[in-house]
Coordinates of C-alpha atoms and ligand atoms in Angstrom, one line a residue:
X491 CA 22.9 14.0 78.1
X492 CA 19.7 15.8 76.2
X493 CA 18.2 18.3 77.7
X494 CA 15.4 15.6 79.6
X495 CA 18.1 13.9 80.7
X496 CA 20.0 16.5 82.3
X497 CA 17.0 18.2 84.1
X498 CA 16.1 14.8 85.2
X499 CA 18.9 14.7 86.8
X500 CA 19.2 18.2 87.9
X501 CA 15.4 17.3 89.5
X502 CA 16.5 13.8 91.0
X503 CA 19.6 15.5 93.1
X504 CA 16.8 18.3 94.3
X505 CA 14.6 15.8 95.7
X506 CA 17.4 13.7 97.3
X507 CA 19.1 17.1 98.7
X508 CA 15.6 18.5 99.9
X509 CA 14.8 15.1 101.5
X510 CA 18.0 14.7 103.1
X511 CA 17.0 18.0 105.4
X512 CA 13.7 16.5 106.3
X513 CA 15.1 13.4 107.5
X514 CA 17.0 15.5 109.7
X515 CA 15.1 17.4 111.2
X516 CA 12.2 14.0 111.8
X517 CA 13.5 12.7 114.8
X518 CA 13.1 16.5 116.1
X519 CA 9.7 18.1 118.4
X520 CA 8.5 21.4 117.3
X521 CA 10.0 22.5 120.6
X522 CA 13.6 21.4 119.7
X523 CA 12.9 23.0 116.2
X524 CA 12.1 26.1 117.6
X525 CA 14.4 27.4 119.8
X526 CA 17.7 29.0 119.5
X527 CA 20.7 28.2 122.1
X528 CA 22.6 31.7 121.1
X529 CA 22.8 34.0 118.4
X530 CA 25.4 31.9 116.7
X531 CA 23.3 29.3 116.3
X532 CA 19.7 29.1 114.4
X533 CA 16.4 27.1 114.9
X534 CA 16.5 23.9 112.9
X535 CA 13.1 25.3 111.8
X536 CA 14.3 28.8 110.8
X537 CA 17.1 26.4 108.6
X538 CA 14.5 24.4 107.0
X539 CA 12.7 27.5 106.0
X540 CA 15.6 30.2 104.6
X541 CA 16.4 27.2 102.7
X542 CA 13.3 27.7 100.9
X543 CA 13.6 31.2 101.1
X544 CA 16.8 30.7 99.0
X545 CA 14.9 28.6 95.9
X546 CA 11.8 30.9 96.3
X547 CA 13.8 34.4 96.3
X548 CA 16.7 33.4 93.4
X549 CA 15.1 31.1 91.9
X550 CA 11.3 31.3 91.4
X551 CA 10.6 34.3 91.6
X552 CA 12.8 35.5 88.9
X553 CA 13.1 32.7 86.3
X554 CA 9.3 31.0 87.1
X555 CA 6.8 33.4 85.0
X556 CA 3.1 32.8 87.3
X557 CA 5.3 32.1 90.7
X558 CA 3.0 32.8 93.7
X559 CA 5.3 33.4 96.5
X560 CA 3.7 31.7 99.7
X561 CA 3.9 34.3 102.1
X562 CA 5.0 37.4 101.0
X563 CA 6.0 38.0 105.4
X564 CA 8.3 35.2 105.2
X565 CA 11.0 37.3 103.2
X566 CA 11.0 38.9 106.4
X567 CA 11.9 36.7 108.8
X568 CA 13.9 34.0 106.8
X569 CA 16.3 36.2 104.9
X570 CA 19.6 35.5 106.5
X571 CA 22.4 38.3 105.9
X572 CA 21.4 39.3 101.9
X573 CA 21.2 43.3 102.0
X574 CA 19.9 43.5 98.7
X575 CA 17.0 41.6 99.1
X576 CA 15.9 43.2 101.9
X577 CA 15.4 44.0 105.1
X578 CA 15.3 40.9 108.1
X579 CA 14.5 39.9 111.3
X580 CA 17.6 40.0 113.6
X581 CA 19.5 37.0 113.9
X582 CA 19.7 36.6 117.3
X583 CA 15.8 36.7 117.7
X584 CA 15.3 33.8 115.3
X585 CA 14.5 31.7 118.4
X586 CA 11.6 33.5 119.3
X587 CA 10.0 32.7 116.3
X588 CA 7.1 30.3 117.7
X589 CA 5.0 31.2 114.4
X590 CA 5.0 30.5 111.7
X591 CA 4.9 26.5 113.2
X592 CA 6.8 23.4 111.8
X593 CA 3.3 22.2 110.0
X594 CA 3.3 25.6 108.0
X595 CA 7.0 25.4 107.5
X596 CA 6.3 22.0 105.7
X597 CA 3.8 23.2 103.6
X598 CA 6.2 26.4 102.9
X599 CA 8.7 23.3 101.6
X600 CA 6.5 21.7 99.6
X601 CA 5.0 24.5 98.0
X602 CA 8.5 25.6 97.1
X603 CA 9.6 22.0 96.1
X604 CA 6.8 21.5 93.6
X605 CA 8.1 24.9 92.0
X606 CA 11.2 24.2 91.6
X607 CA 10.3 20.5 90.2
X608 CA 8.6 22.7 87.5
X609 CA 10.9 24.7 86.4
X610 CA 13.6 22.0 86.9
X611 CA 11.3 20.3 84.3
X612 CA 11.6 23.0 81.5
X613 CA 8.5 25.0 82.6
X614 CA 9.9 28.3 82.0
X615 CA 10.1 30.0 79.0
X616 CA 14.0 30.0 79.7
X617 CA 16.1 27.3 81.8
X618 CA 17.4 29.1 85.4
X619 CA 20.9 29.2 85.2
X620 CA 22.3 26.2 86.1
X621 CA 25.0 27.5 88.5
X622 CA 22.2 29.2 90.8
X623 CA 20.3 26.0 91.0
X624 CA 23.9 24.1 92.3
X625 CA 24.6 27.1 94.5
X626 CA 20.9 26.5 96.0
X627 CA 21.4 22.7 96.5
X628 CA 24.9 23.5 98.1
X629 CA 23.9 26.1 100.6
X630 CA 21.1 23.5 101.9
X631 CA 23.8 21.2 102.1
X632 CA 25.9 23.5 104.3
X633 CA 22.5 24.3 106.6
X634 CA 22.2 20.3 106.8
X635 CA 25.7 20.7 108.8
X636 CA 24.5 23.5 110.4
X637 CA 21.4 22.1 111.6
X638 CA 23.0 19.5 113.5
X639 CA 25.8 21.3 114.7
X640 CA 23.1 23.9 116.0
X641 CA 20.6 21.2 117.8
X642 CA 23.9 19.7 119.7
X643 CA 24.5 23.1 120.6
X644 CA 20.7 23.6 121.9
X645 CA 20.7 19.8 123.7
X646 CA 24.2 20.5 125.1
X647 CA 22.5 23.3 127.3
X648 CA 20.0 20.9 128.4
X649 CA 21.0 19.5 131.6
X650 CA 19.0 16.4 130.5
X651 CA 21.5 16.0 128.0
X652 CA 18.9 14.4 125.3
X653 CA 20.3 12.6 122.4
X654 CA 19.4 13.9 118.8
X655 CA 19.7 9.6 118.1
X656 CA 20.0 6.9 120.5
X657 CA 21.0 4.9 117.7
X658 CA 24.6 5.9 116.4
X659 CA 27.0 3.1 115.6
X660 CA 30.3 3.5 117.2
X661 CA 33.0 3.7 115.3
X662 CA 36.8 1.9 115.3
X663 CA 38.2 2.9 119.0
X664 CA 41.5 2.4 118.2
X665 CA 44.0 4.6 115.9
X666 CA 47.7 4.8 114.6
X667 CA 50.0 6.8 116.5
X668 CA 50.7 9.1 113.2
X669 CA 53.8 9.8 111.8
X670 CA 55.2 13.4 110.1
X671 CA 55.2 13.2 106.6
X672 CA 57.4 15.5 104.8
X673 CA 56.9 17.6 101.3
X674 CA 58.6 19.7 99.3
X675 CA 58.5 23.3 98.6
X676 CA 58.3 24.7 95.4
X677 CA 55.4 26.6 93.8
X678 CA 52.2 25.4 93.8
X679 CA 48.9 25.4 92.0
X680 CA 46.1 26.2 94.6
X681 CA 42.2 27.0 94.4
X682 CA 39.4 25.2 92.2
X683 CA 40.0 25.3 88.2
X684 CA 36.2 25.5 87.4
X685 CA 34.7 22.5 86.0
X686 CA 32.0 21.0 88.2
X687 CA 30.3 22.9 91.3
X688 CA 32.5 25.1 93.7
X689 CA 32.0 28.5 95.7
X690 CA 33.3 31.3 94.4
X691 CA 35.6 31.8 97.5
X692 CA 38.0 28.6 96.3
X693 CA 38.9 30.6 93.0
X694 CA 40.7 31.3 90.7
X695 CA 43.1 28.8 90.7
X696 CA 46.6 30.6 91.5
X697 CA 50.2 29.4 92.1
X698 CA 51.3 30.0 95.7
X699 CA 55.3 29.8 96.9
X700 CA 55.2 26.8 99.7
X701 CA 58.0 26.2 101.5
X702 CA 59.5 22.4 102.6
X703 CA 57.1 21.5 105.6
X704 CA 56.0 18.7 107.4
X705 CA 52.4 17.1 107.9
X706 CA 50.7 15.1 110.5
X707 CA 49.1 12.1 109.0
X708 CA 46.4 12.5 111.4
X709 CA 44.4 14.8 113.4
X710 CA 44.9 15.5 117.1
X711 CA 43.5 13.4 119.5
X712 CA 41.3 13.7 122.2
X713 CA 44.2 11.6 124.1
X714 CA 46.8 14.3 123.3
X715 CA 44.6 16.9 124.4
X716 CA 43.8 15.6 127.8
X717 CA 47.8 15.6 127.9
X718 CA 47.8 19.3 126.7
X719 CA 45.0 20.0 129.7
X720 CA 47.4 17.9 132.3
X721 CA 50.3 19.6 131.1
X722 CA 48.6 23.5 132.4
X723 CA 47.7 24.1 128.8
X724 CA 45.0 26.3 129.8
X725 CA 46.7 27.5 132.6
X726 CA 50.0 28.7 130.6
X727 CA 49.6 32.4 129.0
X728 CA 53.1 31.9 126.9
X729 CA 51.4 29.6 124.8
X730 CA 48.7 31.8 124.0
X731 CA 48.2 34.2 121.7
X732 CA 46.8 37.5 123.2
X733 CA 43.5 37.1 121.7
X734 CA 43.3 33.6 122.6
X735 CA 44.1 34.0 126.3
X736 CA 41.9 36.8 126.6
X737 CA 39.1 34.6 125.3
X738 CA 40.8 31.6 127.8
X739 CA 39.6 34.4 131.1
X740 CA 36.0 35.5 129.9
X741 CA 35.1 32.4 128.6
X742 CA 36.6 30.5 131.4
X743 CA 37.7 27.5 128.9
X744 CA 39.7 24.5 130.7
X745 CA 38.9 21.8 128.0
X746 CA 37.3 21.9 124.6
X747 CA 33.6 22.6 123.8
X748 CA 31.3 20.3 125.3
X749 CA 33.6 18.5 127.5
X750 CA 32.8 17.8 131.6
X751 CA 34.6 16.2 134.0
X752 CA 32.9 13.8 136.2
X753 CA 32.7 10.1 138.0
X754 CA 36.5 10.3 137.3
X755 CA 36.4 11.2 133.5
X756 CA 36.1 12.9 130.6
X757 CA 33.1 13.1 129.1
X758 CA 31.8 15.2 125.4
X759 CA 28.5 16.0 124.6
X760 CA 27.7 14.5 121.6
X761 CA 24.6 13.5 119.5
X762 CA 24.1 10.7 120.7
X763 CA 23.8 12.4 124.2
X764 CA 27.2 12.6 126.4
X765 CA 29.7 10.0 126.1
X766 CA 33.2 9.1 128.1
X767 CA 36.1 10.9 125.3
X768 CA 37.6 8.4 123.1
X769 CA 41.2 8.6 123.5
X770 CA 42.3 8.0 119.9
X771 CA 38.9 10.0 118.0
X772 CA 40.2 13.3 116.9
X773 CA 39.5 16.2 119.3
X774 CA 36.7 18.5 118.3
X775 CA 34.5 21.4 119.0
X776 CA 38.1 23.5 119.9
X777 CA 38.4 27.2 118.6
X778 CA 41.3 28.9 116.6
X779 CA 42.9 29.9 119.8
X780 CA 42.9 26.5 121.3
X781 CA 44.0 25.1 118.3
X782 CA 47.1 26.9 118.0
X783 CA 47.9 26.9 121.9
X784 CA 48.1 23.2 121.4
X785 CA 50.6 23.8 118.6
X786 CA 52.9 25.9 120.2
X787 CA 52.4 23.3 123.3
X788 CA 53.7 20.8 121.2
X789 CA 56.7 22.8 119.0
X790 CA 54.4 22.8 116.0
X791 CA 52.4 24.8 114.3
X792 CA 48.7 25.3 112.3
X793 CA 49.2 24.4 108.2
X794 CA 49.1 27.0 106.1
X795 CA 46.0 26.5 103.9
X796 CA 48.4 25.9 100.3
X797 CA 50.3 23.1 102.9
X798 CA 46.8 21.7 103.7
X799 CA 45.6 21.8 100.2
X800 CA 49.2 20.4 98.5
X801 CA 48.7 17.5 101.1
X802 CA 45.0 16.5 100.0
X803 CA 45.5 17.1 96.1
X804 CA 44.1 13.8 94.5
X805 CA 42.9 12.1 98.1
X806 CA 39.9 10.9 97.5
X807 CA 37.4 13.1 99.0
X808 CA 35.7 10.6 101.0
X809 CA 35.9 9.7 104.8
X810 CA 33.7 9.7 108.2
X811 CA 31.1 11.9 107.0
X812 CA 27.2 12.0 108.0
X813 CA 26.7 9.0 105.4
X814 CA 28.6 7.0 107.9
X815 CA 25.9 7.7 110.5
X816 CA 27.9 8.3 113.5
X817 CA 27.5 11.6 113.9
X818 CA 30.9 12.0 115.5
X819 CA 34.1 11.8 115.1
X820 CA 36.1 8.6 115.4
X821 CA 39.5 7.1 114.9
X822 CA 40.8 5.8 112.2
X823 CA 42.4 2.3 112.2
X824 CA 44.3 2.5 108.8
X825 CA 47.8 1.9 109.2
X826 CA 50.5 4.9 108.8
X827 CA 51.6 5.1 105.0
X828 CA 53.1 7.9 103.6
X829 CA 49.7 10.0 102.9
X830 CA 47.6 11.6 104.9
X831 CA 44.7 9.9 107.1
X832 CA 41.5 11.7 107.9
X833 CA 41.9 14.6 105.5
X834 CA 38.2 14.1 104.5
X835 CA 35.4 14.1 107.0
X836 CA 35.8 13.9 110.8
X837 CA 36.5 17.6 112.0
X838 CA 37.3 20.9 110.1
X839 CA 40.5 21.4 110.4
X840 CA 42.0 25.0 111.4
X841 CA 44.6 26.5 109.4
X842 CA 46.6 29.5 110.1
X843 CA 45.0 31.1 106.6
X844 CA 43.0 34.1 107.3
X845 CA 40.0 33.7 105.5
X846 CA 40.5 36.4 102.5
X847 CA 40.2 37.5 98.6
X848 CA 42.7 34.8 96.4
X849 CA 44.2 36.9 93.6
X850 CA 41.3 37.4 90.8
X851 CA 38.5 36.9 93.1
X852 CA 35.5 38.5 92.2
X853 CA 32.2 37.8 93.7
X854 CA 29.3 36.6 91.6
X855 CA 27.1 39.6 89.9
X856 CA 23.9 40.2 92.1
X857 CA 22.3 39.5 95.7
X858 CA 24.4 36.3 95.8
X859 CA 27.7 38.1 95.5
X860 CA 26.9 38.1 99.0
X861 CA 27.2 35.1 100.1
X862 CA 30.7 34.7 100.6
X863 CA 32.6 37.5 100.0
X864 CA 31.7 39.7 102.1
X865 CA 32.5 38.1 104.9
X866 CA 36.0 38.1 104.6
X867 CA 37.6 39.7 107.0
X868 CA 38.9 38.8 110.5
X869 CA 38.3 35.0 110.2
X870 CA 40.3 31.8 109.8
X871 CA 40.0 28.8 107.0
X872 CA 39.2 25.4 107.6
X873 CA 39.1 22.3 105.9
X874 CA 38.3 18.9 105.1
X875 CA 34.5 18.5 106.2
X876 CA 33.8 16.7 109.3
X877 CA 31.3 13.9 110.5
X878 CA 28.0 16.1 110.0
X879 CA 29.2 17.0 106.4
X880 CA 26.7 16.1 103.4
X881 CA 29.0 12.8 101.8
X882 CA 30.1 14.7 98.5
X883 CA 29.8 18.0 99.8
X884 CA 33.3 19.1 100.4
X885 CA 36.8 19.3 98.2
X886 CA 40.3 19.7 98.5
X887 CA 39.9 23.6 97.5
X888 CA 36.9 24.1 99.6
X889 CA 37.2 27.0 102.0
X890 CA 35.0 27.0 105.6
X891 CA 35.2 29.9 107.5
X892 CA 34.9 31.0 111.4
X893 CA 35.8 33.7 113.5
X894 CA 38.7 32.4 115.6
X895 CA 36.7 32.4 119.0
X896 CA 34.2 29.9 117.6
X897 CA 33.5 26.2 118.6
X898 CA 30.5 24.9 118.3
X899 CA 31.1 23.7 114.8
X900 CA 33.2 20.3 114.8
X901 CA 36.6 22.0 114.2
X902 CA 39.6 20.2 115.1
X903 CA 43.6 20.7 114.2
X904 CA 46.1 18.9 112.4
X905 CA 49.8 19.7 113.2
X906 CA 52.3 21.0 110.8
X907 CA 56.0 21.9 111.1
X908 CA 58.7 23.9 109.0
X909 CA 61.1 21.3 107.4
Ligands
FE2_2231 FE1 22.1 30.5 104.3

């Protein structure tokens, strides 16, 4: 491609990623955009605005000679964690943000937008560099997730229960039982090679030692887990580990995130307001700790994140992502072969990896050596995407991270076993 062609296309995948977040957040009041349902969790109008804050401050301010920043307050309040661009408003008090409003959030956007379309379109004496604009697109991408993860968070603490859509299509009801599949050990090539768009945390590419294992070809069910709660799983410290069953007291867990008990049944707050639990959908919204209790409950164990990644290597990255509207996850009806099913898509899935430095890693030069590794330290990697994933957004070398009490992302497990 000539240069017109490639920032016509650099410009065509900014409008569609920037439009994909206003479609989001539509269907959503300036109430529901506004408030916060814990510190964990941010106002889908405090995403929609660091967002921009994120093009304005790394992008237009330093590569768009003439750039009038829109507010020069809003570096303030919509700076997220970036020490070295300043001092910010504290997270937990993004909620109480009533102004700026949603209307002058818009016009933030599009004031922003039409920058960037400029210098997308050669405006600057010199082009931005073209990694900064990918690692712009891609961190709106991830606060697309986050958004909706966050406003099921703020309508699950509505005792209304309010849908984000009434309209979500259900998906298949009925899975496969699974089956183990088994791999060999041997050494392994891990992380992303470079070539095409990845965060800095997946590299370099390094060979890893991975011992004979076995896989699940599916994720855990919501079935299985009502088993695990019938069994005393939350009721049985030997299967916990100390942290976890600590966290099992305070929090005083007896099913995963977002599930009640009533008329008889089981029932998960979802997006499309609360629904019975599908037997056969994947389990979701279940921290670390729960995660592995159910492992050790069932003589198994979390993957290693090389396991997890030598399974997926040259799946197709696709699967029950937000392009297939549902907004949750579902079963799969695919009959057992011998690959893994739901690797892409549907929940994150915990592995036992602490979320930390591969050999060679070395954070990008600047304020957005920030952005991921300096965070490594006393979390846990997941994988795969999940059902409010951006379709294309994730890899087999991508690395999500939480800390291991989380669960109001859409994590979920996948068993493993020593061969
Ligand atoms: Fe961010």
């Amino acid at each position: 491609m000539g240069h017109t062609a490639v920032a016509a296309a650099a410009a065509q995948f900014y409008r569609r990623v920037r439009d994909a977040t206003e479609a989001l957040a539509a269907p959503l009041s300036a109430e529901d955009q506004t408030v916060q349902s814990m510190p964990d969790a941010s106002p889908v109008k405090w995403h929609r605005a660091h967002t921009t804050w994120f093009f304005e401050t790394f992008l237009l301010v330093p590569y768009l000679p003439g750039y009038r920043v829109f507010d020069p307050d809003f570096a303030y309040l919509f700076n997220s964690y970036y020490e070295a661009a300043g001092p910010r408003h504290p997270r937990p008090q993004r909620g109480l943000l009533t102004r700026p409003g949603v209307a002058e959030v818009t016009a933030y956007r599009a004031h922003v937008d039409a920058a960037m379309l400029r210098l997308l379109d050669g405006a600057a004496p010199a082009e931005p560099p073209a990694g900064l604009v990918a690692l712009g697109l891609a961190h709106e991408e991830q606060h697309r997730e986050l958004l909706l993860m966050d406003i099921l968070s703020l309508f699950a603490a509505n005792p209304l229960r309010p849908a984000y859509r009434t309209d979500l299509p259900d998906g298949p009801k009925a899975g496969g039982g699974g089956r183990r599949l088994s791999f060999d050990g041997g050494i392994r090539r891990i992380g992303h090679e470079g070539g095409g768009f990845a965060f800095d945390n997946e590299g370099p590419a390094h060979d890893v030692l991975v011992h004979p294992f076995r896989l699940h070809s599916r994720p855990v069910t919501c079935g299985a887990w009502k088993a695990f709660i019938a069994d005393g799983g939350y009721t049985t410290p030997t299967l916990w580990l100390s942290d976890g069953w600590a966290a099992v007291q305070a929090q005083g867990w007896t099913a995963p995130g977002y599930w009640r008990r009533h008329d008889g049944a089981w029932h998960v707050m979802t997006l499309g307001g609360e629904r019975p639990v599908e037997d056969d959908a994947p389990v979701t919204h279940v921290s670390l700790y729960e995660a592995d209790a159910f492992a050790r409950w069932a003589g198994a164990r979390l993957p290693t994140e090389a396991e997890w990644e030598t399974a997926a290597a040259g799946l197709p990255c696709t699967g029950n992502t937000v392009g297939s509207g549902r907004l949750r996850p579902a079963a799969d009806p695919a009959p057992d072969g011998d690959r893994p099913l739901q690797m892409f898509g549907d929940v994150w899935e915990w592995t036992s990896g602490a979320y930390t430095r591969y050999p060679g890693f070395r954070p990008a030069a600047g304020a957005v050596g920030e952005y991921n590794g300096k965070f490594m330290a006393n979390q846990f990697v997941l994988r795969g995407g999940c059902c409010v994933t951006p379709d294309g957004h994730v890899r087999a070398t991508y690395r999500n991270f939480f800390y291991p009490h989380q669960r109001w992302m859409f994590s979920g497990v996948r068993l493993a076993e020593d061969a």
